[in-house]
Amino acid sequence: RAFFRPLQQAAPPSPTKRQTKISVIGTGNVGMAIAQTILTQDLADELALVDAKPDKLRGEMLDLQHAAAFLPRTKIRASPDYAVTTASDLCIITAGARQIAGESRLDLVQRNLALFREIVPPLVRYSPDALLLVVSNPVDVLTYIAWKLSGFPPNRVIGSGTNLDSSRFRFLLADHLEVNAQDVQIYHYLVDVAYLVTHIHCELLGLFIIFLILMLGCDIVSGLCNVLNSVALWSSISVGGVPVLSSLEKHQIAYEEEVLESIRKAVVESAYEVIRLKGYTSWAIGYSAASLARSLLRDQHSIHPVSLLAKGFYGIPDDREVFLSLPARLGRGGVLSVANVHLTDEESNRLRSSAATLWEIQQQLGI
Ligand code: 6V0
């Protein structure tokens, strides 16, 4: 510091803008992809990393710090001690147990509950005003657990939900239509715990077209998702602000059922495929979580399908405290509001049945 000499008669520094701090808990494949996306997108002034493995944690911290010359200035710190997360604006939880051979799904959730009991209380203690973003799977149940353990108001506890799956869908449809994925909009409003198929019948150019679009809403690291799948259904898609079906009608283009079905299948299978090929998913969830961090911390008021406390919405009874993916307006206060999308009776019933199933699972957790 002696290298620099202050100007003579310089005024004292003016109060600086409040610094933004993000903590990432779990520095595995997903946590590190999120961390590096946060750095490259300049989303935080300070990034704190926490993991149970001190050597790996320090190695990851040094590796990121060594890129300082190529990145916006961000202070990077890491420690297994949660004190390092003090005064975070956003805590992103990616730590999670993987299913072991012969383990029941409920046992896996119980192990993750035990893990969250170690993680959430110290986060709350050191950052009582933070937003919590849960990425670990099964994301809906773990977001509920994080909410219960934190004692935070529900708007401040969010699960990454189907935000990534919507990106997968947008990519595949955009690729097919040869447009930019950012121009593809989808309303996400249904989450279910079983594999669902919904037919939306449309009369188009005299043809009876069955338009099927749905997708699975969680990455499968374990076989858990057979029970805890979140399935998001899109019955409304627009490209460049134009509803797809009416656009097709206008341009007299018949959409083949097989094409739509292949996109649907590709979305459903995309996470499995990545895991089969490289062992895990990381980059896309990194960008997905960073997009949520940006909307939250920069108060963007953008709409994302995220896991939120769904009781009271779409006829879910007030005593069903479950977290499901619904389209939410996100800002500095967390979930600012939930988009009110029209659901058919069948869709509402399905949503309520999902809520009931999740609620039953949660009842067995003893939390
Ligand atoms: P990973 O590579 O096994 O990393 C998990 C990390 O957590 C490891 O570094 C562990 O050391 C650490 N950890 C374990 N216990 C603790 C603890 N008590 N305190 C601190 N750290 C701990 O897993 P990966 O990074 O691939 O996945 C992490 C989680 O993200 C999993 O639950 C995935 O299922 C989930 N994903 C969620 C997605 C989504 O869309 N929501 C997408 C992809 C993965």
XYZ file of C-alpha atoms and ligand atoms in Angstrom:
411
model
C 0.000 0.000 0.000
C 3.012 2.262 0.556
C 3.342 2.098 -3.208
C 0.545 4.672 -3.442
C 0.595 8.191 -2.030
C -2.654 10.100 -1.466
C -3.316 13.431 -3.172
C -2.604 16.443 -1.005
C -5.738 18.045 0.495
C -7.861 15.136 -0.759
C -11.425 14.923 0.582
C -12.253 11.844 2.674
C -13.878 9.073 0.641
C -17.642 9.480 0.265
C -19.768 6.668 1.684
C -19.582 3.827 -0.812
C -22.498 1.906 -2.259
C -23.463 -1.102 -0.179
C -21.532 -4.151 -1.304
C -23.347 -7.239 -2.574
C -22.363 -10.563 -1.071
C -23.329 -14.020 -2.286
C -22.486 -17.257 -0.481
C -22.469 -20.636 -2.191
C -22.788 -23.679 0.057
C -21.384 -26.837 -1.533
C -18.498 -26.508 -3.957
C -19.172 -29.590 -6.055
C -19.881 -29.475 -9.772
C -23.005 -27.373 -9.392
C -21.731 -24.999 -6.717
C -18.581 -24.203 -8.685
C -20.476 -23.666 -11.931
C -22.709 -21.206 -10.076
C -19.697 -19.526 -8.471
C -17.882 -19.030 -11.737
C -21.002 -17.693 -13.472
C -21.516 -15.212 -10.634
C -17.928 -14.039 -11.126
C -18.002 -13.738 -14.897
C -21.363 -11.932 -14.768
C -20.133 -9.555 -12.071
C -23.087 -10.244 -9.779
C -21.337 -9.820 -6.426
C -18.664 -7.720 -4.755
C -17.911 -10.606 -2.432
C -18.302 -14.333 -2.981
C -18.050 -16.736 -0.032
C -17.710 -20.477 -0.539
C -18.470 -23.125 2.085
C -17.961 -26.875 1.855
C -17.426 -29.735 4.256
C -14.162 -30.713 2.487
C -11.545 -28.079 3.467
C -8.832 -29.057 0.936
C -11.149 -29.157 -2.036
C -12.678 -25.886 -0.859
C -9.322 -24.118 -0.597
C -8.257 -25.524 -3.959
C -11.402 -24.192 -5.616
C -10.990 -20.798 -3.961
C -7.362 -20.455 -5.104
C -8.219 -21.593 -8.612
C -10.876 -18.863 -8.887
C -8.679 -16.226 -7.238
C -5.957 -16.918 -9.805
C -8.345 -15.707 -12.507
C -8.585 -12.260 -10.854
C -6.718 -10.532 -13.665
C -9.367 -11.634 -16.146
C -12.471 -10.909 -14.079
C -14.367 -7.970 -12.577
C -13.082 -7.282 -9.047
C -14.739 -9.655 -6.587
C -13.413 -10.627 -3.187
C -13.418 -14.432 -2.987
C -13.279 -16.132 0.383
C -13.781 -19.740 1.434
C -14.014 -21.635 4.708
C -15.802 -24.622 6.223
C -16.746 -22.141 8.983
C -20.028 -20.387 8.235
C -18.676 -17.158 9.698
C -17.297 -16.600 6.198
C -20.882 -16.083 4.987
C -21.555 -13.204 7.428
C -23.867 -10.500 6.034
C -24.668 -12.301 2.787
C -27.434 -10.894 0.629
C -28.040 -14.252 -0.997
C -27.109 -17.779 0.140
C -27.257 -20.472 -2.527
C -27.404 -24.031 -1.198
C -26.077 -26.711 -3.541
C -24.817 -29.234 -0.980
C -26.689 -32.465 -1.210
C -26.308 -36.144 -0.432
C -26.374 -38.567 -3.341
C -28.510 -41.686 -3.221
C -26.582 -44.791 -2.242
C -27.332 -48.300 -3.500
C -30.346 -49.834 -1.806
C -31.356 -46.594 -0.110
C -35.027 -45.685 -0.117
C -36.075 -42.316 -1.437
C -37.440 -41.285 1.888
C -34.122 -42.225 3.523
C -32.308 -40.007 1.045
C -34.583 -37.091 1.869
C -33.967 -37.792 5.562
C -30.204 -37.673 4.964
C -30.585 -34.386 3.135
C -32.716 -33.120 6.016
C -29.857 -33.963 8.405
C -27.469 -32.121 6.098
C -29.729 -29.077 5.916
C -29.905 -29.044 9.730
C -26.135 -28.430 9.639
C -26.315 -25.818 6.900
C -29.407 -23.638 7.318
C -29.198 -22.566 11.015
C -25.664 -21.124 10.738
C -26.571 -19.362 7.500
C -29.511 -17.733 9.254
C -27.380 -16.843 12.259
C -24.732 -15.089 10.175
C -27.089 -13.544 7.592
C -30.494 -13.001 9.201
C -31.653 -10.765 6.353
C -30.484 -12.919 3.446
C -32.448 -14.527 0.668
C -32.076 -18.333 0.505
C -31.922 -20.048 -2.864
C -32.054 -23.847 -2.738
C -30.638 -25.755 -5.703
C -30.068 -29.202 -4.153
C -32.499 -31.939 -5.161
C -35.258 -32.839 -4.571
C -35.585 -29.116 -4.787
C -39.249 -28.669 -3.786
C -38.960 -30.715 -0.582
C -35.557 -29.264 0.333
C -36.827 -25.718 -0.178
C -39.662 -26.513 2.226
C -37.100 -27.907 4.678
C -34.907 -24.804 4.306
C -37.930 -22.598 4.920
C -38.925 -24.509 8.072
C -35.386 -24.574 9.442
C -34.734 -20.911 8.657
C -37.837 -19.370 10.191
C -37.645 -16.849 7.324
C -40.771 -15.384 5.754
C -41.680 -17.463 2.681
C -40.835 -14.730 0.176
C -37.172 -15.036 1.201
C -36.855 -18.808 0.610
C -36.842 -19.888 -3.021
C -36.045 -23.116 -4.846
C -34.470 -23.101 -8.306
C -37.552 -25.068 -9.387
C -38.112 -25.457 -13.100
C -36.059 -22.409 -14.119
C -33.436 -24.641 -15.745
C -35.976 -26.890 -17.409
C -37.635 -23.909 -18.997
C -34.277 -22.946 -20.479
C -33.866 -26.446 -21.883
C -37.280 -26.224 -23.422
C -36.635 -22.781 -24.864
C -33.338 -23.952 -26.340
C -34.887 -26.962 -28.048
C -37.848 -25.075 -29.460
C -35.610 -22.167 -30.522
C -33.203 -24.590 -32.180
C -36.081 -26.125 -34.084
C -37.501 -22.772 -35.168
C -34.028 -21.279 -35.768
C -34.646 -18.320 -33.477
C -32.834 -17.004 -30.430
C -33.841 -18.914 -27.278
C -34.299 -15.571 -25.500
C -37.209 -14.865 -27.860
C -39.061 -18.013 -26.800
C -41.424 -17.418 -23.885
C -43.185 -20.105 -21.948
C -45.680 -19.898 -19.125
C -44.917 -22.461 -16.502
C -47.605 -23.147 -14.082
C -47.975 -26.738 -13.275
C -45.895 -28.993 -11.146
C -46.697 -32.573 -10.441
C -45.065 -35.526 -8.800
C -45.951 -38.138 -11.356
C -45.389 -38.380 -15.050
C -48.250 -36.467 -16.620
C -49.467 -35.997 -20.113
C -51.949 -33.318 -20.994
C -53.505 -32.881 -24.359
C -54.374 -29.437 -25.530
C -56.618 -29.722 -28.527
C -56.428 -27.035 -31.140
C -58.232 -26.738 -34.378
C -55.708 -25.462 -36.886
C -56.248 -25.098 -40.626
C -59.030 -27.603 -40.477
C -56.703 -30.117 -38.888
C -57.198 -31.408 -35.431
C -53.827 -30.918 -33.823
C -52.850 -32.249 -30.495
C -50.273 -30.054 -29.003
C -48.328 -31.710 -26.232
C -45.742 -29.866 -24.311
C -44.580 -30.861 -20.942
C -41.419 -31.523 -19.190
C -39.749 -32.884 -16.175
C -38.602 -30.318 -13.738
C -35.630 -31.668 -11.909
C -32.253 -33.069 -12.668
C -31.864 -36.662 -11.882
C -28.799 -37.293 -9.852
C -30.485 -40.096 -8.006
C -33.467 -42.191 -8.892
C -35.381 -39.981 -6.499
C -37.170 -38.107 -9.173
C -39.327 -41.088 -10.057
C -41.369 -40.098 -7.046
C -40.519 -36.466 -6.621
C -40.573 -35.350 -10.210
C -41.778 -31.881 -10.753
C -43.468 -31.771 -14.099
C -44.165 -28.439 -15.662
C -46.807 -28.151 -18.302
C -46.837 -25.413 -20.890
C -50.058 -24.761 -22.679
C -48.994 -21.331 -23.799
C -45.831 -20.634 -25.762
C -44.897 -17.519 -27.647
C -41.982 -16.701 -29.901
C -41.042 -13.041 -30.203
C -44.234 -12.164 -28.348
C -46.417 -14.048 -30.842
C -48.395 -17.042 -29.584
C -46.994 -20.073 -31.437
C -50.255 -21.683 -32.369
C -51.891 -18.579 -33.810
C -48.676 -17.760 -35.637
C -48.641 -21.192 -37.229
C -52.244 -20.759 -38.201
C -51.566 -17.352 -39.721
C -48.702 -18.642 -41.792
C -50.561 -21.784 -42.683
C -47.911 -24.036 -41.227
C -49.040 -27.386 -39.960
C -47.046 -28.414 -36.943
C -46.324 -32.112 -36.940
C -47.243 -33.939 -33.851
C -44.054 -36.016 -34.004
C -41.884 -32.894 -33.951
C -43.594 -31.581 -30.863
C -43.441 -34.968 -29.256
C -39.719 -35.249 -29.992
C -39.087 -31.831 -28.404
C -41.103 -32.853 -25.384
C -39.131 -36.083 -25.070
C -35.811 -34.307 -25.580
C -36.586 -31.904 -22.749
C -37.605 -34.744 -20.481
C -34.478 -36.716 -21.304
C -31.960 -33.902 -21.555
C -30.808 -34.009 -17.930
C -30.512 -37.807 -18.036
C -28.520 -37.565 -21.237
C -26.038 -35.033 -19.840
C -25.602 -37.124 -16.687
C -25.112 -40.276 -18.748
C -22.513 -38.560 -20.913
C -20.520 -36.504 -18.406
C -21.672 -37.788 -15.014
C -23.434 -34.668 -13.749
C -24.977 -31.420 -14.980
C -23.299 -28.143 -14.135
C -23.034 -25.328 -16.705
C -26.735 -24.856 -17.381
C -27.686 -24.924 -13.697
C -24.836 -22.448 -13.124
C -26.389 -19.991 -15.556
C -29.888 -20.750 -14.292
C -28.977 -19.978 -10.678
C -27.021 -16.885 -11.744
C -30.071 -15.623 -13.654
C -32.087 -15.970 -10.448
C -29.359 -14.213 -8.441
C -29.393 -11.326 -10.923
C -33.187 -10.956 -10.824
C -33.192 -11.061 -7.030
C -30.235 -8.879 -6.154
C -30.639 -6.363 -8.960
C -34.363 -6.103 -8.245
C -35.230 -6.962 -11.830
C -38.893 -7.905 -11.251
C -38.388 -10.638 -13.866
C -40.670 -13.646 -13.981
C -39.096 -17.052 -13.363
C -40.647 -20.430 -12.633
C -39.268 -21.078 -9.149
C -40.208 -23.223 -6.230
C -42.192 -21.155 -3.733
C -44.697 -21.613 -0.938
C -47.719 -22.544 -3.006
C -50.440 -22.736 -0.366
C -53.400 -20.570 -1.233
C -52.562 -20.509 -4.944
C -54.669 -22.342 -7.514
C -56.898 -23.846 -4.860
C -54.112 -25.407 -2.801
C -55.498 -25.386 0.744
C -53.952 -23.012 3.251
C -52.888 -25.881 5.500
C -50.789 -27.509 2.722
C -47.393 -25.934 3.231
C -45.669 -27.159 0.094
C -43.214 -25.576 -2.303
C -43.980 -25.955 -6.016
C -42.742 -24.249 -9.158
C -44.963 -21.356 -10.125
C -44.172 -18.285 -12.247
C -42.929 -15.680 -9.789
C -41.909 -12.044 -10.060
C -38.502 -11.852 -8.410
C -36.798 -8.842 -6.885
C -34.695 -7.693 -3.939
C -37.439 -8.797 -1.555
C -37.391 -12.339 -2.994
C -40.706 -13.560 -4.376
C -42.653 -10.339 -4.964
C -45.787 -11.977 -6.384
C -47.035 -14.995 -8.302
C -48.480 -14.751 -11.800
C -52.119 -15.649 -11.918
C -52.359 -17.972 -14.907
C -55.621 -19.551 -15.972
C -55.743 -23.284 -15.251
C -58.309 -25.730 -16.482
C -60.156 -27.758 -13.851
C -58.042 -30.765 -14.745
C -54.815 -28.819 -14.330
C -55.931 -27.352 -11.004
C -56.848 -30.812 -9.773
C -53.469 -32.095 -10.776
C -51.694 -29.270 -9.035
C -53.666 -29.924 -5.861
C -52.899 -33.618 -6.094
C -49.180 -32.808 -6.412
C -49.445 -30.599 -3.364
C -51.166 -33.423 -1.462
C -48.441 -35.927 -2.385
C -45.629 -33.579 -1.419
C -47.424 -32.795 1.808
C -47.687 -36.488 2.658
C -43.964 -36.948 2.026
C -43.170 -33.948 4.194
C -45.369 -35.302 7.001
C -43.055 -38.310 7.236
C -39.987 -36.128 7.740
C -40.860 -35.133 11.283
C -39.909 -31.515 10.773
P -21.521 -32.848 -5.750
O -20.511 -32.641 -6.839
O -21.569 -34.147 -5.022
O -21.313 -31.653 -4.704
C -21.940 -31.594 -3.465
C -21.004 -30.822 -2.555
O -21.653 -30.632 -1.308
C -19.692 -31.566 -2.264
O -18.585 -30.730 -2.562
C -19.782 -31.889 -0.772
O -18.516 -31.872 -0.131
C -20.678 -30.759 -0.298
N -21.299 -31.055 0.990
C -21.854 -32.216 1.410
N -22.291 -32.074 2.673
C -22.021 -30.800 3.055
C -22.245 -30.060 4.240
N -22.854 -30.601 5.313
N -21.821 -28.785 4.282
C -21.214 -28.224 3.225
N -20.984 -28.882 2.075
C -21.384 -30.149 1.988
O -22.986 -32.624 -6.319
P -23.399 -31.630 -7.498
O -22.671 -30.358 -7.310
O -23.303 -32.312 -8.812
O -24.961 -31.425 -7.206
C -25.359 -30.695 -6.064
C -26.871 -30.734 -5.913
O -27.475 -29.969 -6.953
C -27.481 -32.130 -6.020
O -28.473 -32.264 -5.019
C -28.115 -32.132 -7.389
O -29.184 -33.034 -7.477
C -28.572 -30.706 -7.479
N -28.888 -30.222 -8.820
C -29.982 -29.440 -8.942
C -30.358 -28.916 -10.167
C -31.594 -28.062 -10.258
O -32.061 -27.713 -11.361
N -32.166 -27.673 -9.141
C -29.577 -29.175 -11.319
C -28.451 -29.933 -11.191
C -28.042 -30.553 -9.934
